Amino acid sequence: MSERDWTADTVAALRSHVDGVAPVRSLPSPYFTVDIRAVDESGFPAGIKYRAVRDLFARDVVSGAITEGTSLVEASGSATALAAAHFARMLKLPLTVVLPARTSPAQLARLEAYGAVCRKAERPAAMYEEARVLAEETGAHYLDYLGRAADAVDWRGNGLAVALAADDPQWIVVGVGSGVTSTTVARHLRHVGNRTTRVAVVDAENSAYFPGWAAGVTDYGTGTPSKIPGIGRPRMEPGFHGSLVDMVIPVPDGASVAAMRWCREASGVAVGPSTGANLWGVWELARIMRRDGVRGRITTVFADAGEQYADTFHDPSWVAERGFEVEPYAAKIAGLYAP
Ligand SMILES: *Cc1c(COP(=O)(O)O)cnc(C)c1O
């Protein structure tokens, strides 16, 4: 097949995964003056990473960095790896994933089922460097989601950003891991000339984003990993642009778990703990809106599906063993919704 044919077919295949089909869910609000909605990305393979990783692939295909048979390398043990494995299989490209040694057997099995080769990093801190060196030595292409995705994702017509910005909410609340989501949403709002909707990001315990943002710096590091999959990082990643977000809300890990449980009961959708953090952020902002007499809407995201956490975050004994303090936050939520 000629290179132009392969590229045309591949871009068409990536595009055929239509954007904008995520359902929008209405959630019960503690205040009748504040409407709460969520764009539900949990139905996509790899949740909220799906569209962004697809955009990264599409960009590399049109720019010639990925051609027929290109070997790929990515460094990630989480949803980014799953999404990369999904698209690598779709495009019939070999993928090696460099991941943390502590990656669960279930996650390894999921990646291997997609045909990805998993390679445990010798040291977690050096995972990204190992991937870069591996790609260099083998002539492979390093996808580098953390380093590159924020600028590969198209913010103009981005399906998630369009859905979040619909009906001009007062606030949009998203989590921050790579920073890609918040950066894309903030750029989209500016691109469409929105003058009022503000962007809040929720951060996990141990993460660098909240302290770094509060101090007004861009290179803060804690060196400690987050316990909430998808959000919180030991260092501020290049995809995060603090100047584009209006607020960073630190969420206790126990609150994320309590809100995740509430979500399953209130919406019928089982989600992961980063979605719980989103909801906790929504409630904090709803309280501020009510205090200030502001009516309107807050829109957030269901970032990934809960099923994959059946043996972990959705298992009360696992949560208790890990020392998450959930009850005080569950009581607060119950109080918030008490008639
Ligand atoms: C990636 C991810 C996030 C954070 O989004 P970023 O765009 O990386 O900042 C939140 N929740 C889940 C489940 C994720 O996988």
Coordinates of C-alpha atoms and ligand atoms in Angstrom, one line a residue:
M1 CA 0.0 0.0 0.0
S2 CA 1.3 3.5 -0.8
E3 CA 2.1 5.7 2.1
R4 CA -0.6 8.2 1.0
D5 CA -3.2 5.4 0.8
W6 CA -2.3 4.0 4.3
T7 CA -2.4 7.5 5.8
A8 CA -5.8 8.3 4.2
D9 CA -7.3 5.0 5.3
T10 CA -5.8 5.3 8.8
V11 CA -7.1 8.9 9.4
A12 CA -10.5 7.8 8.1
A13 CA -10.5 4.9 10.6
L14 CA -9.5 7.2 13.5
R15 CA -12.2 9.7 12.4
S16 CA -14.9 7.2 12.1
H17 CA -14.9 6.9 15.9
V18 CA -17.3 9.7 16.0
D19 CA -16.9 12.4 18.5
G20 CA -19.6 13.9 20.8
V21 CA -21.6 10.7 21.5
A22 CA -21.0 10.7 25.2
P23 CA -24.3 10.9 27.1
V24 CA -24.9 13.9 29.3
R25 CA -26.4 13.0 32.7
S26 CA -28.3 15.2 35.0
L27 CA -27.4 14.8 38.7
P28 CA -29.4 15.6 41.8
S29 CA -28.3 18.9 43.3
P30 CA -28.3 19.9 46.9
Y31 CA -29.6 23.4 45.9
F32 CA -32.4 24.1 43.5
T33 CA -30.6 27.1 42.3
V34 CA -27.7 25.1 41.0
D35 CA -28.1 22.6 38.2
I36 CA -25.5 19.8 38.0
R37 CA -24.6 17.8 34.9
A38 CA -22.0 15.3 33.9
V39 CA -20.6 14.4 30.4
D40 CA -20.3 10.7 30.7
E41 CA -17.0 9.5 29.1
S42 CA -17.1 6.2 31.1
G43 CA -18.5 4.3 28.2
F44 CA -15.4 4.8 26.0
P45 CA -12.6 2.2 26.2
A46 CA -10.1 3.9 28.6
G47 CA -12.7 6.5 29.5
I48 CA -11.6 10.1 29.2
K49 CA -8.3 9.2 27.6
Y50 CA -10.0 7.8 24.5
R51 CA -10.5 10.9 22.5
A52 CA -7.2 12.5 23.5
V53 CA -5.1 9.5 22.7
R54 CA -7.0 9.2 19.4
D55 CA -6.1 12.8 18.6
L56 CA -2.4 12.1 19.4
F57 CA -2.4 9.2 17.0
A58 CA -4.1 11.2 14.3
R59 CA -1.6 14.0 14.6
D60 CA 1.3 11.6 14.4
V61 CA -0.2 9.9 11.3
V62 CA -0.8 13.2 9.4
S63 CA 2.6 14.5 10.3
G64 CA 4.3 11.3 9.1
A65 CA 5.7 10.2 12.5
I66 CA 3.5 7.1 12.3
T67 CA 3.4 5.2 9.1
E68 CA 2.5 1.6 8.1
G69 CA 4.2 -0.8 10.5
T70 CA 5.7 1.8 12.8
S71 CA 6.6 0.3 16.1
L72 CA 5.2 2.3 19.0
V73 CA 6.4 2.8 22.6
E74 CA 4.4 4.4 25.5
A75 CA 5.2 4.8 29.2
S76 CA 2.0 4.4 31.3
G77 CA 0.5 1.8 33.5
S78 CA -3.0 3.3 33.4
A79 CA -5.7 4.4 31.1
T80 CA -3.3 6.1 28.7
A81 CA -1.7 2.7 28.1
L82 CA -5.1 1.1 27.5
A83 CA -6.1 3.7 25.0
A84 CA -2.8 3.5 23.2
A85 CA -3.2 -0.3 23.1
H86 CA -6.7 0.1 21.7
F87 CA -5.6 2.3 18.8
A88 CA -2.3 0.4 18.1
R89 CA -4.4 -2.8 17.6
M90 CA -6.9 -0.9 15.4
L91 CA -4.0 0.3 13.2
K92 CA -2.1 -3.0 13.4
L93 CA 1.0 -1.4 14.8
P94 CA 3.2 -3.2 17.4
L95 CA 3.2 -1.4 20.8
T96 CA 5.5 -1.8 23.8
V97 CA 4.2 -0.3 27.1
V98 CA 6.8 0.5 29.7
L99 CA 4.9 0.5 33.0
P100 CA 5.5 0.5 36.8
A101 CA 6.6 -2.8 38.3
R102 CA 3.6 -2.7 40.7
T103 CA 1.0 -2.7 37.8
S104 CA -1.7 -5.1 38.7
P105 CA -1.9 -8.5 36.9
A106 CA -5.4 -7.6 35.8
Q107 CA -4.1 -4.5 34.0
L108 CA -1.3 -6.4 32.4
A109 CA -3.8 -9.0 31.2
R110 CA -6.0 -6.2 29.7
L111 CA -3.0 -4.7 27.8
E112 CA -1.8 -8.1 26.6
A113 CA -5.3 -8.9 25.4
Y114 CA -4.9 -5.9 23.1
G115 CA -1.6 -7.4 21.8
A116 CA 0.6 -4.9 23.6
V117 CA 4.0 -6.0 24.9
C118 CA 4.4 -5.0 28.6
R119 CA 7.8 -4.1 30.0
K120 CA 8.2 -3.3 33.7
A121 CA 10.3 -0.3 34.4
E122 CA 13.4 -0.9 36.6
R123 CA 12.7 2.2 38.6
P124 CA 9.3 4.0 38.6
A125 CA 10.9 7.4 38.4
A126 CA 12.8 6.5 35.3
M127 CA 9.9 5.0 33.4
Y128 CA 9.6 7.8 30.9
E129 CA 13.4 7.9 30.3
E130 CA 13.4 4.1 29.8
A131 CA 10.6 4.4 27.2
R132 CA 12.5 7.2 25.4
V133 CA 15.7 5.2 25.3
L134 CA 13.9 2.0 24.2
A135 CA 12.3 3.9 21.3
E136 CA 15.6 5.4 20.3
E137 CA 17.4 2.1 20.4
T138 CA 14.8 0.1 18.5
G139 CA 13.8 2.8 16.0
A140 CA 10.3 3.0 17.4
H141 CA 8.1 6.0 17.9
Y142 CA 7.6 7.2 21.5
L143 CA 4.1 8.5 21.8
D144 CA 4.9 10.5 25.0
Y145 CA 1.3 11.3 26.0
L146 CA 2.4 13.3 29.1
G147 CA 4.8 15.4 27.2
R148 CA 3.0 16.0 24.0
A149 CA -0.8 15.4 24.1
A150 CA -1.8 18.8 25.3
D151 CA -0.6 20.3 22.1
A152 CA -1.7 17.4 19.9
V153 CA -5.4 17.5 21.0
D154 CA -7.5 19.8 18.9
W155 CA -9.4 22.3 21.2
R156 CA -11.5 23.9 18.5
G157 CA -14.0 21.2 17.9
N158 CA -13.0 18.9 20.7
G159 CA -16.1 16.8 21.5
L160 CA -15.6 16.7 25.2
A161 CA -15.0 20.5 25.4
V162 CA -18.0 21.2 23.3
A163 CA -20.2 19.1 25.5
L164 CA -18.9 20.6 28.7
A165 CA -19.3 24.2 27.4
A166 CA -22.9 23.6 26.3
D167 CA -25.4 26.0 27.8
D168 CA -22.7 28.2 29.4
P169 CA -22.2 26.7 32.8
Q170 CA -20.8 28.9 35.6
W171 CA -18.1 26.3 36.2
I172 CA -16.7 23.3 34.5
V173 CA -15.0 20.9 36.8
V174 CA -12.4 18.3 35.6
G175 CA -9.6 16.4 37.2
V176 CA -5.9 17.0 36.5
G177 CA -3.4 14.3 35.7
S178 CA -1.5 15.2 32.5
G179 CA -3.3 18.5 32.3
V180 CA -4.6 17.7 28.8
T181 CA -8.3 17.9 29.7
S182 CA -8.2 21.2 31.6
T183 CA -5.9 22.8 29.0
T184 CA -8.1 21.7 26.1
V185 CA -11.3 22.9 27.8
A186 CA -9.9 26.2 28.7
R187 CA -8.5 26.8 25.2
H188 CA -11.8 25.8 23.7
L189 CA -13.7 28.3 25.9
R190 CA -11.4 31.1 24.7
H191 CA -11.6 29.9 21.1
V192 CA -15.4 30.1 21.1
G193 CA -15.4 33.5 22.7
N194 CA -17.0 32.4 26.0
R195 CA -16.5 35.2 28.5
T196 CA -18.0 33.7 31.7
T197 CA -17.6 30.0 32.2
R198 CA -14.7 29.2 34.5
V199 CA -12.6 26.1 34.8
A200 CA -11.9 24.4 38.1
V201 CA -9.6 21.4 38.4
V202 CA -9.6 18.9 41.2
D203 CA -6.4 17.5 42.6
A204 CA -5.6 14.5 44.8
E205 CA -3.6 14.1 48.0
N206 CA 0.2 14.0 47.6
S207 CA 0.0 15.8 44.2
A208 CA 2.1 18.7 43.0
Y209 CA -0.6 20.7 41.2
F210 CA -2.5 22.3 44.1
P211 CA 0.6 23.5 46.0
G212 CA 2.4 24.5 42.8
W213 CA -0.6 26.4 41.5
A214 CA -1.2 28.1 44.8
A215 CA 2.4 29.2 44.9
G216 CA 2.2 30.5 41.3
V217 CA 5.0 28.2 40.0
T218 CA 5.1 25.8 37.1
D219 CA 7.7 23.3 38.2
Y220 CA 6.6 22.2 41.7
G221 CA 7.3 18.5 42.7
T222 CA 6.2 16.4 45.7
G223 CA 7.9 13.2 44.5
T224 CA 5.0 11.2 46.0
P225 CA 2.5 9.4 43.7
S226 CA -1.2 10.0 44.0
K227 CA -3.5 7.2 45.1
I228 CA -6.4 8.2 42.9
P229 CA -6.0 6.7 39.4
G230 CA -6.0 9.4 36.7
I231 CA -5.5 12.5 38.8
G232 CA -2.6 14.0 40.8
R233 CA 1.0 13.8 39.8
P234 CA 4.3 13.9 41.8
R235 CA 5.3 16.8 39.5
M236 CA 3.5 19.5 37.5
E237 CA 3.4 18.1 33.9
P238 CA 4.0 20.3 30.9
G239 CA 0.4 19.8 29.6
F240 CA -1.0 21.7 32.6
H241 CA -1.2 25.5 32.3
G242 CA -2.1 27.0 35.6
S243 CA -2.7 30.4 34.0
L244 CA -5.6 28.9 32.0
V245 CA -7.5 27.5 35.0
D246 CA -9.5 29.6 37.5
M247 CA -9.3 27.4 40.5
V248 CA -7.5 24.2 41.8
I249 CA -9.4 22.4 44.4
P250 CA -7.5 19.8 46.6
V251 CA -9.8 16.9 47.4
P252 CA -9.1 14.5 50.2
D253 CA -8.8 10.9 48.9
G254 CA -11.5 9.7 51.3
A255 CA -13.8 12.3 49.9
S256 CA -13.2 11.0 46.4
V257 CA -14.1 7.5 47.4
A258 CA -17.2 8.6 49.3
A259 CA -18.4 10.7 46.3
M260 CA -17.7 7.8 43.9
R261 CA -20.0 5.6 46.0
W262 CA -22.6 8.4 46.0
C263 CA -22.4 8.6 42.3
R264 CA -23.3 5.0 41.7
E265 CA -26.4 5.3 43.9
A266 CA -27.5 8.7 42.6
S267 CA -26.9 8.2 38.9
G268 CA -26.8 4.4 38.5
V269 CA -23.4 4.8 36.8
A270 CA -20.5 3.1 38.5
V271 CA -17.5 5.4 38.1
G272 CA -13.9 5.5 39.3
P273 CA -12.5 7.6 42.2
S274 CA -11.3 10.5 40.0
T275 CA -15.0 11.1 39.2
G276 CA -15.7 11.2 42.9
A277 CA -13.1 14.0 43.2
N278 CA -14.9 15.8 40.4
L279 CA -18.2 15.7 42.3
W280 CA -16.6 16.9 45.5
G281 CA -15.3 19.9 43.6
V282 CA -18.7 20.4 42.2
W283 CA -20.3 20.5 45.7
E284 CA -17.6 23.0 46.9
L285 CA -18.4 25.4 44.0
A286 CA -22.2 24.9 44.4
R287 CA -21.9 26.0 48.0
I288 CA -20.0 29.1 46.9
M289 CA -22.6 29.9 44.2
R290 CA -25.4 29.6 46.8
R291 CA -23.5 31.7 49.3
D292 CA -23.0 34.4 46.7
G293 CA -26.6 34.2 45.4
V294 CA -25.6 33.0 41.9
R295 CA -27.9 30.7 40.0
G296 CA -26.8 28.5 37.2
R297 CA -25.1 25.3 36.2
I298 CA -22.0 23.3 36.9
T299 CA -20.9 20.7 34.4
T300 CA -18.3 17.9 35.1
V301 CA -17.2 14.6 33.7
F302 CA -17.5 10.9 34.4
A303 CA -13.9 10.1 33.7
D304 CA -13.8 6.3 33.7
A305 CA -15.9 3.3 34.4
G306 CA -16.2 1.7 37.9
E307 CA -16.1 -2.0 36.9
Q308 CA -12.4 -2.1 36.7
Y309 CA -12.2 -1.1 40.3
A310 CA -14.6 -3.9 41.6
D311 CA -11.7 -5.5 43.6
T312 CA -10.2 -2.2 44.7
F313 CA -12.0 1.2 45.1
H314 CA -15.5 -0.4 44.9
D315 CA -14.5 -3.1 47.5
P316 CA -15.1 -1.6 51.0
S317 CA -12.6 -4.0 52.7
W318 CA -9.9 -3.1 50.2
V319 CA -10.6 0.6 50.8
A320 CA -10.5 0.1 54.6
E321 CA -7.2 -1.9 54.4
R322 CA -5.6 0.9 52.4
G323 CA -6.5 3.3 55.2
F324 CA -8.8 5.6 53.2
E325 CA -10.9 7.6 55.6
V326 CA -14.3 7.6 53.9
E327 CA -17.0 7.8 56.6
P328 CA -16.6 11.5 57.6
Y329 CA -17.0 12.5 54.0
A330 CA -19.9 10.1 53.4
A331 CA -21.6 11.7 56.4
K332 CA -21.0 15.2 54.9
I333 CA -22.6 14.1 51.6
A334 CA -25.6 12.6 53.4
G335 CA -25.9 16.0 55.2
L336 CA -25.8 17.9 52.0
Y337 CA -28.6 15.9 50.5
A338 CA -30.7 15.6 53.7
P339 CA -34.3 16.8 53.1
Ligands
LIG1 C1 -6.4 11.0 32.6 C2 -7.5 11.0 33.6 C3 -7.9 12.2 34.3 C4 -7.1 13.5 34.2 O1 -7.1 14.0 33.0 P1 -5.8 14.8 32.3 O2 -6.3 15.2 31.0 O3 -4.8 13.7 32.2 O4 -5.4 15.9 33.2 C5 -8.9 12.0 35.2 N1 -9.5 10.9 35.4 C6 -9.1 9.7 34.8 C7 -9.8 8.5 35.1 C8 -8.1 9.8 33.9 O5 -7.8 8.6 33.2

